[in-house]
Amino acid sequence: MISSKAREDAKKKIIDVANQMYNCLLNGKRPKLKFPVRSLANAKFDRERGTFVLIGKEKERTLTVNQAKIFAQTVKMMEFSKELLDTNDFSTLREAYYVSKNWGEARFDDQQPSNSVIEDLEAALDFLREELGFIPEEDGSSVVGPLKIVDKSPEGEELKIDCEKLGTGAYNIPNDITRLEFETDADFILAIETAGMFARLNAEKFWKKHNCILASLKGVPARATRRFIKRLNEEQGLPVLVFTDGDPYGYLNIYRTLKVGSGKAVHLAEKLAVPDARLIGVTPQDIIDYDLPTHPLKDHDIKRLKDGLKNDDFVKSFPEWQKALNQMIEMKERAEQQSLAKYGLKYVVEEYLPAKIEDKRTWLP
């Protein structure tokens, strides 16, 4: 699944950590594991890097009476990870939970604590969980356009998928993108919030007319989608333009997660985030300029906007975002991508997006 070098590096890190714990026991000390705190309380936005970075807060897991079970579960999961790497196999998060049923008193009674231990391990070991052999049940989203994806079968046979020749469909991003290689002459990536808008742009062959790769985000993008887009951005030098609904969720959950990282996975921001991303719409100013049909903001929407202005280090780092969010609070309205259909089904393809892509002054950082 993952490259042999990455697999060996991950195994070495696991063995090193295990040896440290073993040496503690030999010296009459309690073995312990340290993890960075995985929340925005342990992060700040680094303008130079363009992502959230950790500020150093840690938690410890020590072999004590109170922590004996969770400590054993962590060690057993680390052992299971090494087994997966030894055999070049993988486990879904759900499978890992059920494997623990054979661990006696160290078994998990619910999947969420099992997932949390795996996330603790990727934070402590500084490897993505996919690099430790664990993959989620959900895969990524869909892409289409001038892109060839070079994959390999389980038997090692090279497979090349042409994302321009998929009929009315699109390529589904797998949950493990480590082994993929890319060939493209596209000019940029257009990442789209909703599956419906992606379907519209694909049906109209927007990607062909503008030589771009369309990527569906399906709401807050899955990690596989984020890694896929990040690799295209870094390895192929493709700009990333993002098209969301004009609302707090589109800005502060979907876009911000893609661009700078999320609170839950803040320790992986540099591996998952795409600092070069730019939001081209639907912006609060677009709602006015295009006289779009709107819906009133709900109380929780306004609270989210105010919280972003007050507490979100990303928002506080960009005056453009402060102005946009304050503008939306004053308007007390939001607009969906599909509201552009007010001017006809093809308006978004023929008028709105071409104009937005052309005019960088209207983008948000």
mmCIF file of N, CA and C in Angstrom, residues 17-119:
data_model
loop_
_atom_site.group_PDB
_atom_site.id
_atom_site.type_symbol
_atom_site.label_atom_id
_atom_site.label_comp_id
_atom_site.label_asym_id
_atom_site.label_seq_id
_atom_site.Cartn_x
_atom_site.Cartn_y
_atom_site.Cartn_z
ATOM 1 N N VAL A 17 10.122 3.813 19.865
ATOM 2 C CA VAL A 17 9.239 4.180 20.981
ATOM 3 C C VAL A 17 9.068 2.994 21.926
ATOM 4 N N ALA A 18 8.895 1.792 21.375
ATOM 5 C CA ALA A 18 8.744 0.592 22.199
ATOM 6 C C ALA A 18 9.998 0.342 23.034
ATOM 7 N N ASN A 19 11.163 0.539 22.441
ATOM 8 C CA ASN A 19 12.423 0.341 23.170
ATOM 9 C C ASN A 19 12.572 1.341 24.310
ATOM 10 N N GLN A 20 12.133 2.562 24.069
ATOM 11 C CA GLN A 20 12.193 3.576 25.127
ATOM 12 C C GLN A 20 11.343 3.155 26.325
ATOM 13 N N MET A 21 10.150 2.637 26.048
ATOM 14 C CA MET A 21 9.284 2.175 27.134
ATOM 15 C C MET A 21 9.896 0.968 27.851
ATOM 16 N N TYR A 22 10.484 0.066 27.085
ATOM 17 C CA TYR A 22 11.101 -1.125 27.655
ATOM 18 C C TYR A 22 12.270 -0.740 28.558
ATOM 19 N N ASN A 23 13.070 0.211 28.138
ATOM 20 C CA ASN A 23 14.196 0.664 28.949
ATOM 21 C C ASN A 23 13.731 1.323 30.242
ATOM 22 N N CYS A 24 12.597 2.002 30.177
ATOM 23 C CA CYS A 24 12.034 2.579 31.397
ATOM 24 C C CYS A 24 11.707 1.481 32.406
ATOM 25 N N LEU A 25 11.112 0.398 31.929
ATOM 26 C CA LEU A 25 10.774 -0.723 32.807
ATOM 27 C C LEU A 25 12.034 -1.346 33.411
ATOM 28 N N LEU A 26 13.054 -1.519 32.583
ATOM 29 C CA LEU A 26 14.307 -2.107 33.072
ATOM 30 C C LEU A 26 14.944 -1.243 34.151
ATOM 31 N N ASN A 27 14.731 0.056 34.080
ATOM 32 C CA ASN A 27 15.309 0.982 35.046
ATOM 33 C C ASN A 27 14.366 1.303 36.198
ATOM 34 N N GLY A 28 13.273 0.528 36.303
ATOM 35 C CA GLY A 28 12.347 0.708 37.406
ATOM 36 C C GLY A 28 11.483 1.944 37.304
ATOM 37 N N LYS A 29 11.333 2.484 36.089
ATOM 38 C CA LYS A 29 10.497 3.672 35.877
ATOM 39 C C LYS A 29 9.213 3.289 35.149
ATOM 40 N N ARG A 30 8.205 4.101 35.326
ATOM 41 C CA ARG A 30 6.942 3.864 34.623
ATOM 42 C C ARG A 30 7.092 4.297 33.162
ATOM 43 N N PRO A 31 6.791 3.420 32.212
ATOM 44 C CA PRO A 31 6.847 3.831 30.806
ATOM 45 C C PRO A 31 5.762 4.849 30.510
ATOM 46 N N LYS A 32 6.052 5.731 29.586
ATOM 47 C CA LYS A 32 5.064 6.754 29.247
ATOM 48 C C LYS A 32 5.128 7.058 27.758
ATOM 49 N N LEU A 33 4.037 7.602 27.260
ATOM 50 C CA LEU A 33 3.954 8.074 25.889
ATOM 51 C C LEU A 33 3.521 9.532 25.921
ATOM 52 N N LYS A 34 4.111 10.349 25.060
ATOM 53 C CA LYS A 34 3.747 11.756 24.979
ATOM 54 C C LYS A 34 3.065 12.045 23.653
ATOM 55 N N PHE A 35 2.016 12.867 23.706
ATOM 56 C CA PHE A 35 1.267 13.234 22.510
ATOM 57 C C PHE A 35 1.062 14.741 22.494
ATOM 58 N N PRO A 36 1.160 15.377 21.327
ATOM 59 C CA PRO A 36 0.748 16.780 21.251
ATOM 60 C C PRO A 36 -0.766 16.873 21.435
ATOM 61 N N VAL A 37 -1.204 17.903 22.126
ATOM 62 C CA VAL A 37 -2.648 18.125 22.294
ATOM 63 C C VAL A 37 -3.250 18.436 20.938
ATOM 64 N N ARG A 38 -4.286 17.691 20.561
ATOM 65 C CA ARG A 38 -4.867 17.823 19.227
ATOM 66 C C ARG A 38 -6.086 18.746 19.254
ATOM 67 N N SER A 39 -5.829 20.040 19.349
ATOM 68 C CA SER A 39 -6.920 21.015 19.307
ATOM 69 C C SER A 39 -6.351 22.368 18.945
ATOM 70 N N LEU A 40 -7.227 23.292 18.568
ATOM 71 C CA LEU A 40 -6.771 24.630 18.189
ATOM 72 C C LEU A 40 -6.222 25.402 19.392
ATOM 73 N N ALA A 41 -6.499 24.889 20.618
ATOM 74 C CA ALA A 41 -5.924 25.513 21.797
ATOM 75 C C ALA A 41 -4.408 25.309 21.830
ATOM 76 N N ASN A 42 -3.932 24.349 21.055
ATOM 77 C CA ASN A 42 -2.502 24.068 20.981
ATOM 78 C C ASN A 42 -1.940 24.447 19.613
ATOM 79 N N ALA A 43 -2.528 25.466 19.001
ATOM 80 C CA ALA A 43 -2.094 25.838 17.655
ATOM 81 C C ALA A 43 -2.214 27.338 17.441
ATOM 82 N N LYS A 44 -1.435 27.819 16.502
ATOM 83 C CA LYS A 44 -1.558 29.193 16.048
ATOM 84 C C LYS A 44 -1.393 29.191 14.534
ATOM 85 N N PHE A 45 -1.940 30.202 13.894
ATOM 86 C CA PHE A 45 -1.793 30.302 12.445
ATOM 87 C C PHE A 45 -0.454 30.942 12.131
ATOM 88 N N ASP A 46 0.342 30.225 11.356
ATOM 89 C CA ASP A 46 1.655 30.721 10.942
ATOM 90 C C ASP A 46 1.520 31.321 9.554
ATOM 91 N N ARG A 47 1.579 32.636 9.450
ATOM 92 C CA ARG A 47 1.361 33.333 8.175
ATOM 93 C C ARG A 47 2.405 32.917 7.132
ATOM 94 N N GLU A 48 3.654 32.690 7.581
ATOM 95 C CA GLU A 48 4.714 32.335 6.644
ATOM 96 C C GLU A 48 4.490 30.958 6.038
ATOM 97 N N ARG A 49 4.096 29.989 6.867
ATOM 98 C CA ARG A 49 3.843 28.634 6.363
ATOM 99 C C ARG A 49 2.470 28.520 5.724
ATOM 100 N N GLY A 50 1.549 29.363 6.169
ATOM 101 C CA GLY A 50 0.202 29.318 5.622
ATOM 102 C C GLY A 50 -0.668 28.241 6.224
ATOM 103 N N THR A 51 -0.270 27.690 7.384
ATOM 104 C CA THR A 51 -1.052 26.648 8.041
ATOM 105 C C THR A 51 -1.047 26.889 9.548
ATOM 106 N N PHE A 52 -1.892 26.129 10.241
ATOM 107 C CA PHE A 52 -1.791 26.092 11.688
ATOM 108 C C PHE A 52 -0.530 25.323 12.074
ATOM 109 N N VAL A 53 0.122 25.726 13.144
ATOM 110 C CA VAL A 53 1.280 25.004 13.671
ATOM 111 C C VAL A 53 1.075 24.807 15.173
ATOM 112 N N LEU A 54 1.620 23.720 15.705
ATOM 113 C CA LEU A 54 1.493 23.421 17.127
ATOM 114 C C LEU A 54 2.353 24.372 17.948
ATOM 115 N N ILE A 55 1.891 24.662 19.166
ATOM 116 C CA ILE A 55 2.643 25.569 20.034
ATOM 117 C C ILE A 55 3.271 24.835 21.211
ATOM 118 N N GLY A 56 3.187 23.500 21.240
ATOM 119 C CA GLY A 56 3.991 22.749 22.197
ATOM 120 C C GLY A 56 3.288 22.100 23.369
ATOM 121 N N LYS A 57 1.971 22.276 23.508
ATOM 122 C CA LYS A 57 1.274 21.632 24.618
ATOM 123 C C LYS A 57 1.218 20.121 24.388
ATOM 124 N N GLU A 58 1.516 19.352 25.440
ATOM 125 C CA GLU A 58 1.530 17.899 25.334
ATOM 126 C C GLU A 58 0.704 17.263 26.445
ATOM 127 N N LYS A 59 0.290 16.043 26.209
ATOM 128 C CA LYS A 59 -0.320 15.237 27.255
ATOM 129 C C LYS A 59 0.483 13.942 27.362
ATOM 130 N N GLU A 60 0.456 13.343 28.540
ATOM 131 C CA GLU A 60 1.190 12.114 28.769
ATOM 132 C C GLU A 60 0.237 10.959 29.051
ATOM 133 N N ARG A 61 0.622 9.789 28.616
ATOM 134 C CA ARG A 61 -0.100 8.561 28.943
ATOM 135 C C ARG A 61 0.910 7.654 29.648
ATOM 136 N N THR A 62 0.693 7.400 30.934
ATOM 137 C CA THR A 62 1.647 6.678 31.765
ATOM 138 C C THR A 62 1.025 5.398 32.287
ATOM 139 N N LEU A 63 1.842 4.400 32.514
ATOM 140 C CA LEU A 63 1.361 3.124 33.050
ATOM 141 C C LEU A 63 1.097 3.271 34.543
ATOM 142 N N THR A 64 -0.110 3.716 34.854
ATOM 143 C CA THR A 64 -0.556 3.846 36.239
ATOM 144 C C THR A 64 -1.863 3.085 36.395
ATOM 145 N N VAL A 65 -2.333 2.985 37.622
ATOM 146 C CA VAL A 65 -3.601 2.285 37.869
ATOM 147 C C VAL A 65 -4.731 2.938 37.091
ATOM 148 N N ASN A 66 -4.782 4.253 37.113
ATOM 149 C CA ASN A 66 -5.876 4.967 36.456
ATOM 150 C C ASN A 66 -5.794 4.892 34.930
ATOM 151 N N GLN A 67 -4.594 4.785 34.390
ATOM 152 C CA GLN A 67 -4.426 4.803 32.938
ATOM 153 C C GLN A 67 -4.012 3.448 32.365
ATOM 154 N N ALA A 68 -4.097 2.403 33.177
ATOM 155 C CA ALA A 68 -3.606 1.089 32.737
ATOM 156 C C ALA A 68 -4.304 0.611 31.473
ATOM 157 N N LYS A 69 -5.640 0.757 31.397
ATOM 158 C CA LYS A 69 -6.368 0.236 30.239
ATOM 159 C C LYS A 69 -6.049 1.014 28.975
ATOM 160 N N ILE A 70 -6.128 2.339 29.042
ATOM 161 C CA ILE A 70 -5.875 3.139 27.843
ATOM 162 C C ILE A 70 -4.413 3.016 27.421
ATOM 163 N N PHE A 71 -3.506 2.852 28.395
ATOM 164 C CA PHE A 71 -2.099 2.656 28.051
ATOM 165 C C PHE A 71 -1.917 1.328 27.313
ATOM 166 N N ALA A 72 -2.561 0.272 27.822
ATOM 167 C CA ALA A 72 -2.472 -1.039 27.172
ATOM 168 C C ALA A 72 -3.084 -0.996 25.774
ATOM 169 N N GLN A 73 -4.210 -0.315 25.639
ATOM 170 C CA GLN A 73 -4.854 -0.201 24.321
ATOM 171 C C GLN A 73 -3.935 0.506 23.332
ATOM 172 N N THR A 74 -3.237 1.539 23.786
ATOM 173 C CA THR A 74 -2.332 2.288 22.913
ATOM 174 C C THR A 74 -1.169 1.414 22.462
ATOM 175 N N VAL A 75 -0.604 0.658 23.412
ATOM 176 C CA VAL A 75 0.514 -0.216 23.073
ATOM 177 C C VAL A 75 0.072 -1.326 22.123
ATOM 178 N N LYS A 76 -1.110 -1.899 22.380
ATOM 179 C CA LYS A 76 -1.622 -2.965 21.507
ATOM 180 C C LYS A 76 -1.888 -2.427 20.103
ATOM 181 N N MET A 77 -2.397 -1.207 19.999
ATOM 182 C CA MET A 77 -2.666 -0.642 18.677
ATOM 183 C C MET A 77 -1.359 -0.363 17.951
ATOM 184 N N MET A 78 -0.354 0.041 18.687
ATOM 185 C CA MET A 78 0.955 0.270 18.090
ATOM 186 C C MET A 78 1.536 -1.054 17.583
ATOM 187 N N GLU A 79 1.346 -2.108 18.360
ATOM 188 C CA GLU A 79 1.790 -3.439 17.939
ATOM 189 C C GLU A 79 1.042 -3.897 16.684
ATOM 190 N N PHE A 80 -0.259 -3.631 16.644
ATOM 191 C CA PHE A 80 -1.066 -4.004 15.483
ATOM 192 C C PHE A 80 -0.597 -3.232 14.247
ATOM 193 N N SER A 81 -0.258 -1.968 14.441
ATOM 194 C CA SER A 81 0.260 -1.178 13.320
ATOM 195 C C SER A 81 1.537 -1.800 12.767
ATOM 196 N N LYS A 82 2.431 -2.220 13.638
ATOM 197 C CA LYS A 82 3.677 -2.840 13.174
ATOM 198 C C LYS A 82 3.387 -4.128 12.404
ATOM 199 N N GLU A 83 2.394 -4.905 12.849
ATOM 200 C CA GLU A 83 2.017 -6.126 12.129
ATOM 201 C C GLU A 83 1.537 -5.795 10.720
ATOM 202 N N LEU A 84 0.747 -4.734 10.605
ATOM 203 C CA LEU A 84 0.257 -4.321 9.288
ATOM 204 C C LEU A 84 1.416 -3.912 8.384
ATOM 205 N N LEU A 85 2.369 -3.188 8.941
ATOM 206 C CA LEU A 85 3.515 -2.739 8.155
ATOM 207 C C LEU A 85 4.429 -3.914 7.794
ATOM 208 N N ASP A 86 4.556 -4.871 8.707
ATOM 209 C CA ASP A 86 5.384 -6.053 8.437
ATOM 210 C C ASP A 86 4.842 -6.855 7.259
ATOM 211 N N THR A 87 3.514 -6.914 7.151
ATOM 212 C CA THR A 87 2.867 -7.744 6.130
ATOM 213 C C THR A 87 2.393 -6.934 4.929
ATOM 214 N N ASN A 88 2.703 -5.606 4.934
ATOM 215 C CA ASN A 88 2.262 -4.726 3.853
ATOM 216 C C ASN A 88 0.746 -4.816 3.663
ATOM 217 N N ASP A 89 0.035 -4.842 4.772
ATOM 218 C CA ASP A 89 -1.423 -4.951 4.768
ATOM 219 C C ASP A 89 -2.014 -3.646 5.299
ATOM 220 N N PHE A 90 -3.319 -3.597 5.396
ATOM 221 C CA PHE A 90 -3.984 -2.423 5.951
ATOM 222 C C PHE A 90 -5.206 -2.872 6.727
ATOM 223 N N SER A 91 -5.717 -1.969 7.537
ATOM 224 C CA SER A 91 -6.944 -2.208 8.291
ATOM 225 C C SER A 91 -7.786 -0.951 8.227
ATOM 226 N N THR A 92 -9.085 -1.097 8.016
ATOM 227 C CA THR A 92 -9.968 0.054 8.148
ATOM 228 C C THR A 92 -10.092 0.381 9.631
ATOM 229 N N LEU A 93 -10.532 1.574 9.942
ATOM 230 C CA LEU A 93 -10.713 1.950 11.344
ATOM 231 C C LEU A 93 -11.738 1.028 12.020
ATOM 232 N N ARG A 94 -12.749 0.630 11.266
ATOM 233 C CA ARG A 94 -13.776 -0.253 11.830
ATOM 234 C C ARG A 94 -13.195 -1.636 12.116
ATOM 235 N N GLU A 95 -12.369 -2.123 11.209
ATOM 236 C CA GLU A 95 -11.740 -3.426 11.412
ATOM 237 C C GLU A 95 -10.819 -3.396 12.627
ATOM 238 N N ALA A 96 -10.082 -2.299 12.791
ATOM 239 C CA ALA A 96 -9.167 -2.191 13.933
ATOM 240 C C ALA A 96 -9.939 -2.278 15.248
ATOM 241 N N TYR A 97 -11.098 -1.667 15.281
ATOM 242 C CA TYR A 97 -11.943 -1.741 16.482
ATOM 243 C C TYR A 97 -12.321 -3.188 16.786
ATOM 244 N N TYR A 98 -12.703 -3.942 15.754
ATOM 245 C CA TYR A 98 -13.105 -5.330 15.994
ATOM 246 C C TYR A 98 -11.918 -6.239 16.292
ATOM 247 N N VAL A 99 -10.751 -5.930 15.724
ATOM 248 C CA VAL A 99 -9.550 -6.695 16.066
ATOM 249 C C VAL A 99 -9.282 -6.616 17.568
ATOM 250 N N SER A 100 -9.579 -5.458 18.161
ATOM 251 C CA SER A 100 -9.316 -5.268 19.591
ATOM 252 C C SER A 100 -10.161 -6.183 20.466
ATOM 253 N N LYS A 101 -11.197 -6.766 19.916
ATOM 254 C CA LYS A 101 -12.044 -7.673 20.708
ATOM 255 C C LYS A 101 -11.263 -8.905 21.168
ATOM 256 N N ASN A 102 -10.098 -9.143 20.546
ATOM 257 C CA ASN A 102 -9.236 -10.257 20.965
ATOM 258 C C ASN A 102 -8.191 -9.822 21.990
ATOM 259 N N TRP A 103 -8.272 -8.610 22.490
ATOM 260 C CA TRP A 103 -7.249 -8.082 23.394
ATOM 261 C C TRP A 103 -7.624 -8.210 24.864
ATOM 262 N N GLY A 104 -8.567 -9.052 25.181
ATOM 263 C CA GLY A 104 -8.941 -9.250 26.578
ATOM 264 C C GLY A 104 -9.427 -7.972 27.221
ATOM 265 N N GLU A 105 -8.884 -7.629 28.375
ATOM 266 C CA GLU A 105 -9.320 -6.440 29.105
ATOM 267 C C GLU A 105 -8.937 -5.146 28.388
ATOM 268 N N ALA A 106 -8.048 -5.241 27.394
ATOM 269 C CA ALA A 106 -7.634 -4.041 26.641
ATOM 270 C C ALA A 106 -8.548 -3.761 25.452
ATOM 271 N N ARG A 107 -9.584 -4.568 25.277
ATOM 272 C CA ARG A 107 -10.476 -4.365 24.129
ATOM 273 C C ARG A 107 -11.226 -3.038 24.265
ATOM 274 N N PHE A 108 -11.634 -2.511 23.113
ATOM 275 C CA PHE A 108 -12.455 -1.302 23.089
ATOM 276 C C PHE A 108 -13.930 -1.687 23.137
ATOM 277 N N ASP A 109 -14.709 -0.891 23.858
ATOM 278 C CA ASP A 109 -16.154 -1.127 23.931
ATOM 279 C C ASP A 109 -16.926 -0.281 22.932
ATOM 280 N N ASP A 110 -16.215 0.662 22.281
ATOM 281 C CA ASP A 110 -16.862 1.540 21.309
ATOM 282 C C ASP A 110 -15.799 1.955 20.294
ATOM 283 N N GLN A 111 -16.219 2.291 19.072
ATOM 284 C CA GLN A 111 -15.223 2.598 18.044
ATOM 285 C C GLN A 111 -14.561 3.954 18.242
ATOM 286 N N GLN A 112 -15.272 4.934 18.778
ATOM 287 C CA GLN A 112 -14.687 6.266 18.874
ATOM 288 C C GLN A 112 -13.396 6.290 19.695
ATOM 289 N N PRO A 113 -13.346 5.635 20.875
ATOM 290 C CA PRO A 113 -12.067 5.591 21.599
ATOM 291 C C PRO A 113 -10.972 4.883 20.806
ATOM 292 N N SER A 114 -11.346 3.870 20.019
ATOM 293 C CA SER A 114 -10.373 3.181 19.169
ATOM 294 C C SER A 114 -9.807 4.141 18.136
ATOM 295 N N ASN A 115 -10.684 4.896 17.471
ATOM 296 C CA ASN A 115 -10.224 5.896 16.491
ATOM 297 C C ASN A 115 -9.317 6.928 17.154
ATOM 298 N N SER A 116 -9.686 7.347 18.368
ATOM 299 C CA SER A 116 -8.917 8.370 19.067
ATOM 300 C C SER A 116 -7.507 7.889 19.388
ATOM 301 N N VAL A 117 -7.371 6.617 19.772
ATOM 302 C CA VAL A 117 -6.046 6.064 20.057
ATOM 303 C C VAL A 117 -5.191 6.057 18.789
ATOM 304 N N ILE A 118 -5.796 5.712 17.651
ATOM 305 C CA ILE A 118 -5.056 5.723 16.377
ATOM 306 C C ILE A 118 -4.600 7.145 16.051
ATOM 307 N N GLU A 119 -5.470 8.131 16.296
ATOM 308 C CA GLU A 119 -5.100 9.524 16.046
ATOM 309 C C GLU A 119 -4.002 9.973 17.004
#
